[in-house]
CSV table of C-alpha atoms in Angstrom, one decimal:
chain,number,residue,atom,x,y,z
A,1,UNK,CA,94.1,-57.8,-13.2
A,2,UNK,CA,91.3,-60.3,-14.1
A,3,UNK,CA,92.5,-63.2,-16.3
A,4,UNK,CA,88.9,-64.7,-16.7
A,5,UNK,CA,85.5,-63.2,-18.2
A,6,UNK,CA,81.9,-64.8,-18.9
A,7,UNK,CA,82.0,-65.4,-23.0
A,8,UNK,CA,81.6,-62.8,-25.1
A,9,UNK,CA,81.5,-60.3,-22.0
A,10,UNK,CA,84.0,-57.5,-21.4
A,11,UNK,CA,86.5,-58.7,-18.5
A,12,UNK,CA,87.3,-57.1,-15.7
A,13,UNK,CA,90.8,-54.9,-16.3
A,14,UNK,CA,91.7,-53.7,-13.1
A,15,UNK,CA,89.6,-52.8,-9.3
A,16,UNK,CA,89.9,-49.7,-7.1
A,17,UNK,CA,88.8,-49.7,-3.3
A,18,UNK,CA,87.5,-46.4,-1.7
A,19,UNK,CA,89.2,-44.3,0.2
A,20,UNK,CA,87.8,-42.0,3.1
A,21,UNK,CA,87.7,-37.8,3.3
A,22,UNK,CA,85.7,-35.4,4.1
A,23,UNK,CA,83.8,-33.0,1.6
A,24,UNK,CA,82.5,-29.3,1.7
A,25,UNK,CA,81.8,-28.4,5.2
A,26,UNK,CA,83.4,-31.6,7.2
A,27,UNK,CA,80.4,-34.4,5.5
A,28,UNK,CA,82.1,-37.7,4.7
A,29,UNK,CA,82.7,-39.0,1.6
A,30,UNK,CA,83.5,-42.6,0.4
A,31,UNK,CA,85.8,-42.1,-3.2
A,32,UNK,CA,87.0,-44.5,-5.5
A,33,UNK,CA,88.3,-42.2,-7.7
A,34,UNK,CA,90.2,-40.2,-8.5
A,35,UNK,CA,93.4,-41.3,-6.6
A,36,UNK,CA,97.2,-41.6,-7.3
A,37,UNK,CA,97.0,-44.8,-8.7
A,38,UNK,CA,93.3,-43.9,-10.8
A,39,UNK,CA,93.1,-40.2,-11.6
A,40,UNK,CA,90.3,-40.7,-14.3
A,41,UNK,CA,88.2,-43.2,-15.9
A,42,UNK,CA,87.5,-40.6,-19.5
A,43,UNK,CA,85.3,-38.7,-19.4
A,44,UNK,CA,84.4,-39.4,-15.5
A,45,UNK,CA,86.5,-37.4,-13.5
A,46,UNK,CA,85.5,-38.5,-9.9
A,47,UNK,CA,82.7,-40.3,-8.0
A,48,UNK,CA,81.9,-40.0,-4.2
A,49,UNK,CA,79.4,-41.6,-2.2
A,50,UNK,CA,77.9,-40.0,1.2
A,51,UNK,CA,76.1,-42.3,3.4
A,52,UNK,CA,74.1,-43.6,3.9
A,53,UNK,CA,74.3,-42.0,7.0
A,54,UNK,CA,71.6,-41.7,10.0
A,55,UNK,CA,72.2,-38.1,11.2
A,56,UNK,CA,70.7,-36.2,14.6
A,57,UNK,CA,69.0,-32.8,14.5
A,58,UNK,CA,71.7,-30.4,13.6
A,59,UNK,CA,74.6,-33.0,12.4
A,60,UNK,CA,73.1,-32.2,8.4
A,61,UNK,CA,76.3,-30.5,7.0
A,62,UNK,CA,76.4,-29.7,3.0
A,63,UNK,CA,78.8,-27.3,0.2
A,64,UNK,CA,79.1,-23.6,1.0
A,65,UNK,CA,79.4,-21.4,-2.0
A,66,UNK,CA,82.5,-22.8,-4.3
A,67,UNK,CA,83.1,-22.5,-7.8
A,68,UNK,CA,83.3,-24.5,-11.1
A,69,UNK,CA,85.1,-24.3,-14.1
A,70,UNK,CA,85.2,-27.5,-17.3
A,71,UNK,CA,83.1,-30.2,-16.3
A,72,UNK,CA,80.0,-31.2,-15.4
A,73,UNK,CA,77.8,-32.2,-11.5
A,74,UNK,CA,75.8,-34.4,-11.3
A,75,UNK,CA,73.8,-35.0,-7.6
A,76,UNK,CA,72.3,-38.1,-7.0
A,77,UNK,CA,70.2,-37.8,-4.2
A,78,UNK,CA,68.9,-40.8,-2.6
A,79,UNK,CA,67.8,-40.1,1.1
A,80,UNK,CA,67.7,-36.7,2.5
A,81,UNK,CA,66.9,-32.5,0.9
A,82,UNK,CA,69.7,-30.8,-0.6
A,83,UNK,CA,69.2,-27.2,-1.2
A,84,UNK,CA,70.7,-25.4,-4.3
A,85,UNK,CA,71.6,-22.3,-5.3
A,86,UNK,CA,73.9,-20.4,-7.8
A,87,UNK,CA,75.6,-17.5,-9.2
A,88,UNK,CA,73.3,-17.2,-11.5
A,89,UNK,CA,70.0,-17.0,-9.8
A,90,UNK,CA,69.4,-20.1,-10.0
A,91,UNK,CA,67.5,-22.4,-7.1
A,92,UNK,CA,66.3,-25.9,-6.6
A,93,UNK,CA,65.4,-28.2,-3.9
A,94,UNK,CA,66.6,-32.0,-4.7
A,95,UNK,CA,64.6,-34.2,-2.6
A,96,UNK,CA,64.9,-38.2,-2.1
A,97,UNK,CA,65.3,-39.7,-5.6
A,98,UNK,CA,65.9,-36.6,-7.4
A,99,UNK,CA,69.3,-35.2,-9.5
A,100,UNK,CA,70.5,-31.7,-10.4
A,101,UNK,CA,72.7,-32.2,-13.4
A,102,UNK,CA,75.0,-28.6,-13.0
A,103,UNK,CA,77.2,-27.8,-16.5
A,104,UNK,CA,79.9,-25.9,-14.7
A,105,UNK,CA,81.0,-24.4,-18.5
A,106,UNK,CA,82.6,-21.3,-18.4
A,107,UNK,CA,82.1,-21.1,-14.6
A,108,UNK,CA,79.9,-20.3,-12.0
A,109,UNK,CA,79.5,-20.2,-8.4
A,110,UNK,CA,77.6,-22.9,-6.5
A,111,UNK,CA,76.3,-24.2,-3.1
A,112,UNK,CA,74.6,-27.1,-2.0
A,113,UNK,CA,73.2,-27.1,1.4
A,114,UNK,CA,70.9,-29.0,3.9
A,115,UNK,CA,67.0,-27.5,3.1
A,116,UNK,CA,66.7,-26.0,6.7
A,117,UNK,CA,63.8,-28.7,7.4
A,118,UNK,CA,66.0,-31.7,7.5
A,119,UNK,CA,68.6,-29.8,9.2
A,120,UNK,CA,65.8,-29.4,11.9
A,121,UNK,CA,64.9,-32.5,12.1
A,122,UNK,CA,67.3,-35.2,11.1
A,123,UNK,CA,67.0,-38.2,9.0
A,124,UNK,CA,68.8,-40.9,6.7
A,125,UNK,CA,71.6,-38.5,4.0
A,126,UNK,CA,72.7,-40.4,1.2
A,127,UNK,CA,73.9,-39.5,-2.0
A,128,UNK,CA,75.8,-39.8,-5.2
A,129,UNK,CA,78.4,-37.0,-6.7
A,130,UNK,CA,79.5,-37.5,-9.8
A,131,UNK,CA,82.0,-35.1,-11.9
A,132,UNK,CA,81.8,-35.7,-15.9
A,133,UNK,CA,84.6,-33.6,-17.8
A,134,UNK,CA,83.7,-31.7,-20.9
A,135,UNK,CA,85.9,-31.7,-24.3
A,136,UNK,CA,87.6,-28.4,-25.0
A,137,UNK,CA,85.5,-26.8,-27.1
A,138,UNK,CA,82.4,-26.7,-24.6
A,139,UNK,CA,84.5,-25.8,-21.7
A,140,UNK,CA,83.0,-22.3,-22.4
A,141,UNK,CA,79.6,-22.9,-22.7
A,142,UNK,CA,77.0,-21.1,-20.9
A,143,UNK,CA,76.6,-22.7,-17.5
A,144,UNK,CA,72.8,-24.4,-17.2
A,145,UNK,CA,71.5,-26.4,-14.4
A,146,UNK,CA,69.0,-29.1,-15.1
A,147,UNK,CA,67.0,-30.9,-12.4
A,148,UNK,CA,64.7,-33.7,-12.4
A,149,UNK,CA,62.7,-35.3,-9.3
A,150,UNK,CA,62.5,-38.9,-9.1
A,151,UNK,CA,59.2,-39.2,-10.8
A,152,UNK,CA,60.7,-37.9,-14.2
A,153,UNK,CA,63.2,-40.9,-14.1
A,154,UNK,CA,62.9,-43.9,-15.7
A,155,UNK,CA,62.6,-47.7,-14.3
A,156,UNK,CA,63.4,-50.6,-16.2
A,157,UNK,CA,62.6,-53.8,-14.6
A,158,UNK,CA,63.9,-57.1,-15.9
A,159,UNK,CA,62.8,-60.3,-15.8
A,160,UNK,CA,66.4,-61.4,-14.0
A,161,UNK,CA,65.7,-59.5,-10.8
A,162,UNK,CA,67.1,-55.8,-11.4
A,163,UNK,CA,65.3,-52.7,-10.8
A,164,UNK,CA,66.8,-49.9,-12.9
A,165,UNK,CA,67.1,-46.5,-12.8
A,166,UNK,CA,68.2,-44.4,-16.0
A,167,UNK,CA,69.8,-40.6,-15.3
A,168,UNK,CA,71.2,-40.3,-18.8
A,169,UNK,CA,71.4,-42.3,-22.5
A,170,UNK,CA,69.7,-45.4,-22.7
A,171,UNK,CA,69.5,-49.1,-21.1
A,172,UNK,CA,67.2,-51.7,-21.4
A,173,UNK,CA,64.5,-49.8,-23.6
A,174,UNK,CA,64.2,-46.7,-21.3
A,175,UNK,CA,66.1,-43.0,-21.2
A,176,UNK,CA,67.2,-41.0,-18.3
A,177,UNK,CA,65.6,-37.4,-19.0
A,178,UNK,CA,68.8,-35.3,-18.8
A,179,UNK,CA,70.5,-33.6,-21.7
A,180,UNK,CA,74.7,-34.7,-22.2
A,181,UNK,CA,77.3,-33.1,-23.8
A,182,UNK,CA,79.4,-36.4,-23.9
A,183,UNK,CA,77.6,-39.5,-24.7
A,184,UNK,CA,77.3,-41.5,-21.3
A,185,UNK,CA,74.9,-43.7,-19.3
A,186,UNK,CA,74.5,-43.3,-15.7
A,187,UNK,CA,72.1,-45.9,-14.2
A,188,UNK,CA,71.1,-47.3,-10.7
A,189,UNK,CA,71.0,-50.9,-10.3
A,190,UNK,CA,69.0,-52.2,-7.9
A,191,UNK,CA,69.6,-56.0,-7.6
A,192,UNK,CA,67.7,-58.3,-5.9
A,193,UNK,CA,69.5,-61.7,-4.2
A,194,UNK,CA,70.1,-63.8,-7.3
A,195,UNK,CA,69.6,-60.8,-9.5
A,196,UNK,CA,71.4,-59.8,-12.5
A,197,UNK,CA,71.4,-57.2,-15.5
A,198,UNK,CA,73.5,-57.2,-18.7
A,199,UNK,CA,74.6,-54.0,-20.3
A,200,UNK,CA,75.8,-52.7,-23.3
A,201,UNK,CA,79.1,-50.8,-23.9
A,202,UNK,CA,79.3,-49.0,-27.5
A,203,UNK,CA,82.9,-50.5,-29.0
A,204,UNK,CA,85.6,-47.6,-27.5
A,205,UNK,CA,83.3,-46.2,-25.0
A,206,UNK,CA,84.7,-46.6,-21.3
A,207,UNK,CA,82.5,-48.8,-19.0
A,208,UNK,CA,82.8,-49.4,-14.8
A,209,UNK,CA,80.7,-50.4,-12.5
A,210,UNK,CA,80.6,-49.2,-8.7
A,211,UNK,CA,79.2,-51.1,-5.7
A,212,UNK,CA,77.1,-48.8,-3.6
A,213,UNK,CA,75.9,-51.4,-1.4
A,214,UNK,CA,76.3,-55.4,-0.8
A,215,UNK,CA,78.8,-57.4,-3.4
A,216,UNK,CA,78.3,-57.8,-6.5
A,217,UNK,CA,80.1,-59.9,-9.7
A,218,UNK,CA,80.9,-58.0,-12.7
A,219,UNK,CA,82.2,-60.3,-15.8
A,220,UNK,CA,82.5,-63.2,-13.2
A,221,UNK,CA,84.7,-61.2,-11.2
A,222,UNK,CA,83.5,-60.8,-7.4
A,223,UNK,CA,83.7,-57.0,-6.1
A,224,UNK,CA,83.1,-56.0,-2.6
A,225,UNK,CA,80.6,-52.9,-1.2
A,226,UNK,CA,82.3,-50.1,-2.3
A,227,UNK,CA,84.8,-51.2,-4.7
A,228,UNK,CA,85.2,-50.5,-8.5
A,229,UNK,CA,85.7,-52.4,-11.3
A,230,UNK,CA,86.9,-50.7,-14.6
A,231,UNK,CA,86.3,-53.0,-17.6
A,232,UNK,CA,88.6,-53.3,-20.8
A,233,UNK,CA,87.5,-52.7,-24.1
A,234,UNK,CA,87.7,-56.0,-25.5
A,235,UNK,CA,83.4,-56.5,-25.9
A,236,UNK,CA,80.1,-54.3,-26.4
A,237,UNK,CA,78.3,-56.4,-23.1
A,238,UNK,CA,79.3,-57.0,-19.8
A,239,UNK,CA,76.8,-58.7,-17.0
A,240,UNK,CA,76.0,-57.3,-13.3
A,241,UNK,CA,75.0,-60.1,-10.8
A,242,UNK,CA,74.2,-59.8,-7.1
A,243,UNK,CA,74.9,-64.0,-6.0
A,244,UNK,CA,74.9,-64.0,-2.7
A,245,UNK,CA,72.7,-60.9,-1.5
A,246,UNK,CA,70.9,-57.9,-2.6
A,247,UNK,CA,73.2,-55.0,-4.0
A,248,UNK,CA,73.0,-51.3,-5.5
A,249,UNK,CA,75.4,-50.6,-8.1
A,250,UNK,CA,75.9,-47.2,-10.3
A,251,UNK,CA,76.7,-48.7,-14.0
A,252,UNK,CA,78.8,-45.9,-15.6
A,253,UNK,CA,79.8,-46.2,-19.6
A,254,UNK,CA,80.9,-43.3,-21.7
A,255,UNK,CA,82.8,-41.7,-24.7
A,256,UNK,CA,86.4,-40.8,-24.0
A,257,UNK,CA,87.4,-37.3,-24.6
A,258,UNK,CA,91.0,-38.2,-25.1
A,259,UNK,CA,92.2,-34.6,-24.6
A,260,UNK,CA,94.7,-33.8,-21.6
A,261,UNK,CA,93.3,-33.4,-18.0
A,262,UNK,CA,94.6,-29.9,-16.0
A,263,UNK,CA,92.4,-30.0,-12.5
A,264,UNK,CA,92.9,-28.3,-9.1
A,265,UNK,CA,90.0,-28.3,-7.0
A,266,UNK,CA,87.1,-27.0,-8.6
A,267,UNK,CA,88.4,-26.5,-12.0
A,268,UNK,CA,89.3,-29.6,-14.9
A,269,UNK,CA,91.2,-27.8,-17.8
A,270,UNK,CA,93.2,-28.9,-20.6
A,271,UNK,CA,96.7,-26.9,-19.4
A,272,UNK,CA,98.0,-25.3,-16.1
A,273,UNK,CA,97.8,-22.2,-18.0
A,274,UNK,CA,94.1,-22.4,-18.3
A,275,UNK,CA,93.4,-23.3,-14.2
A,276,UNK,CA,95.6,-20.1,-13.3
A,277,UNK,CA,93.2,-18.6,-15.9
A,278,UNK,CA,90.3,-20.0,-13.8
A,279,UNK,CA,91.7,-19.2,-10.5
A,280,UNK,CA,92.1,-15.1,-11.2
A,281,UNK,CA,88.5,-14.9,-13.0
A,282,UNK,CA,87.3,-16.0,-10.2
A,283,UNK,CA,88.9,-13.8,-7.4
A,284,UNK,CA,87.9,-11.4,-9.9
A,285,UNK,CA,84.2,-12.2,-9.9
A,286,UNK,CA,83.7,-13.3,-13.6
A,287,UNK,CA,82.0,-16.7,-12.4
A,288,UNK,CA,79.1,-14.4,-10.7
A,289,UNK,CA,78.7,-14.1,-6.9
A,290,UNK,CA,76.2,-15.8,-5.0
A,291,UNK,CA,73.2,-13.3,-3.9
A,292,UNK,CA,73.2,-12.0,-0.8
């Protein structure tokens, strides 16, 4: 636990450290959540990290066909092609920079694979994965898949060295392009050596910040590449510094749902009931298949 903050700044209430697994067809994944100790950070239900990773011809490994129930994708992709496709027609290539932003709802079948270009040829895969959960009542919505390349997203850059990039609600006089259910804002920092970016944090909303690469001190509280810090509610700001380096960060702040979390695998429910609910619709096929 932090004991010390900058003034008037959110402190620091506790840090995670990643673990290692592996993902879909055997890619590896750095987590910092969820674990034992950090199941949830309302509403965000998990973040993983792959890469950056330089891979041969042929090493490219994605997501075959799995399903979704309750919560919400969203793909990040900063180096590399992932190929998309769905159980409900739907497909979309997400090159460098671009994000799909996938509203599981009611269900659906999904896959996410290498485009068979960069399978060919190899390259530099990295990439963000980050689950949001949905409230109850929009569990069942209509699933809908939004995609955006990284043209259509917005850059702040301020005058204390930080290059920012803004996927959803608002931050330093820009907004990310995609549509939320929950109110959230997902943003990229880019930090140069020296650099630093203050945030805001609505009173309630849950905040965290995530080192993707380099250190980085949030509320005067130093936090190594690939650690987490989750802040306490006790301020609207909190500050993101890189002192001693450049560093990437992924600034998360949102809304908690406050409603009980049910999750196995691919499905985040309110009640064990529901997931074997969400299991037998989709042995049954009411999620959709993929097309042959």
């Amino acid at each position: 636990m932090a004991t010390h903050a900058l003034a008037a700044g959110r402190t620091v209430a506790r840090t995670a450290r990643p673990f290692h697994t592996y993902e879909g067809a055997g890619f590896p994944v750095r987590r910092p959540f969820p674990t034992e100790e950090l199941p949830f950070v309302d509403p965000f239900l998990m973040i993983d990290q792959v890469g950056p990773v330089e891979l041969a011809p042929g090493e490219a490994k994605g997501a075959p066909p799995h399903p979704h129930r309750g919560f919400e994708t969203i793909q990040y992709v900063l180096d590399g092609d992932i190929a998309n496709a769905d159980s409900r027609g739907h497909r979309a290539v997400v090159r460098a920079g671009g994000v799909q932003w996938l509203t599981a709802g009611s269900g659906i079948v999904h896959e996410a694979l290498p485009t068979p270009e960069f399978l060919a040829s190899g390259g530099r895969q990295h990439m963000l994965q980050i689950w949001l959960n949905l409230p109850a009542h929009l569990k069942g919505v209509p699933p809908r898949s939004q995609n955006e390349e990284a043209a259509d997203l917005p850059v702040a850059v301020t005058p204390d060295g930080a290059e920012l990039t803004v996927l959803a609600g608002t931050s330093h006089g820009v907004t990310g392009p995609f549509e939320t259910r929950t109110p959230v804002l997902v943003a990229h920092g880019r930090l140069a050596p020296g650099g630093s970016a203050e945030f805001g944090a609505p009173a309630g909303h849950n905040a965290m910040v995530y080192v993707m690469r380099g250190e980085a001190r949030v509320s005067g509280e130093h936090l190594p590449d690939g650690h987490l810090a989750v802040l306490a509610r006790d301020g609207e700001r909190f500050t993101v510094e890189a002192p001693d380096g450049a560093a990437e960060v992924l600034v998360l702040t949102g809304e908690p749902i406050g409603e009980p979390v049910a999750r196995s695998g691919p499905f985040v429910m309110n009640t064990a009931t529901e997931l074997r609910q969400a299991e037998r619709d989709f042995r049954q096929g009411l999620m959709g298949r993929m097309p042959a």
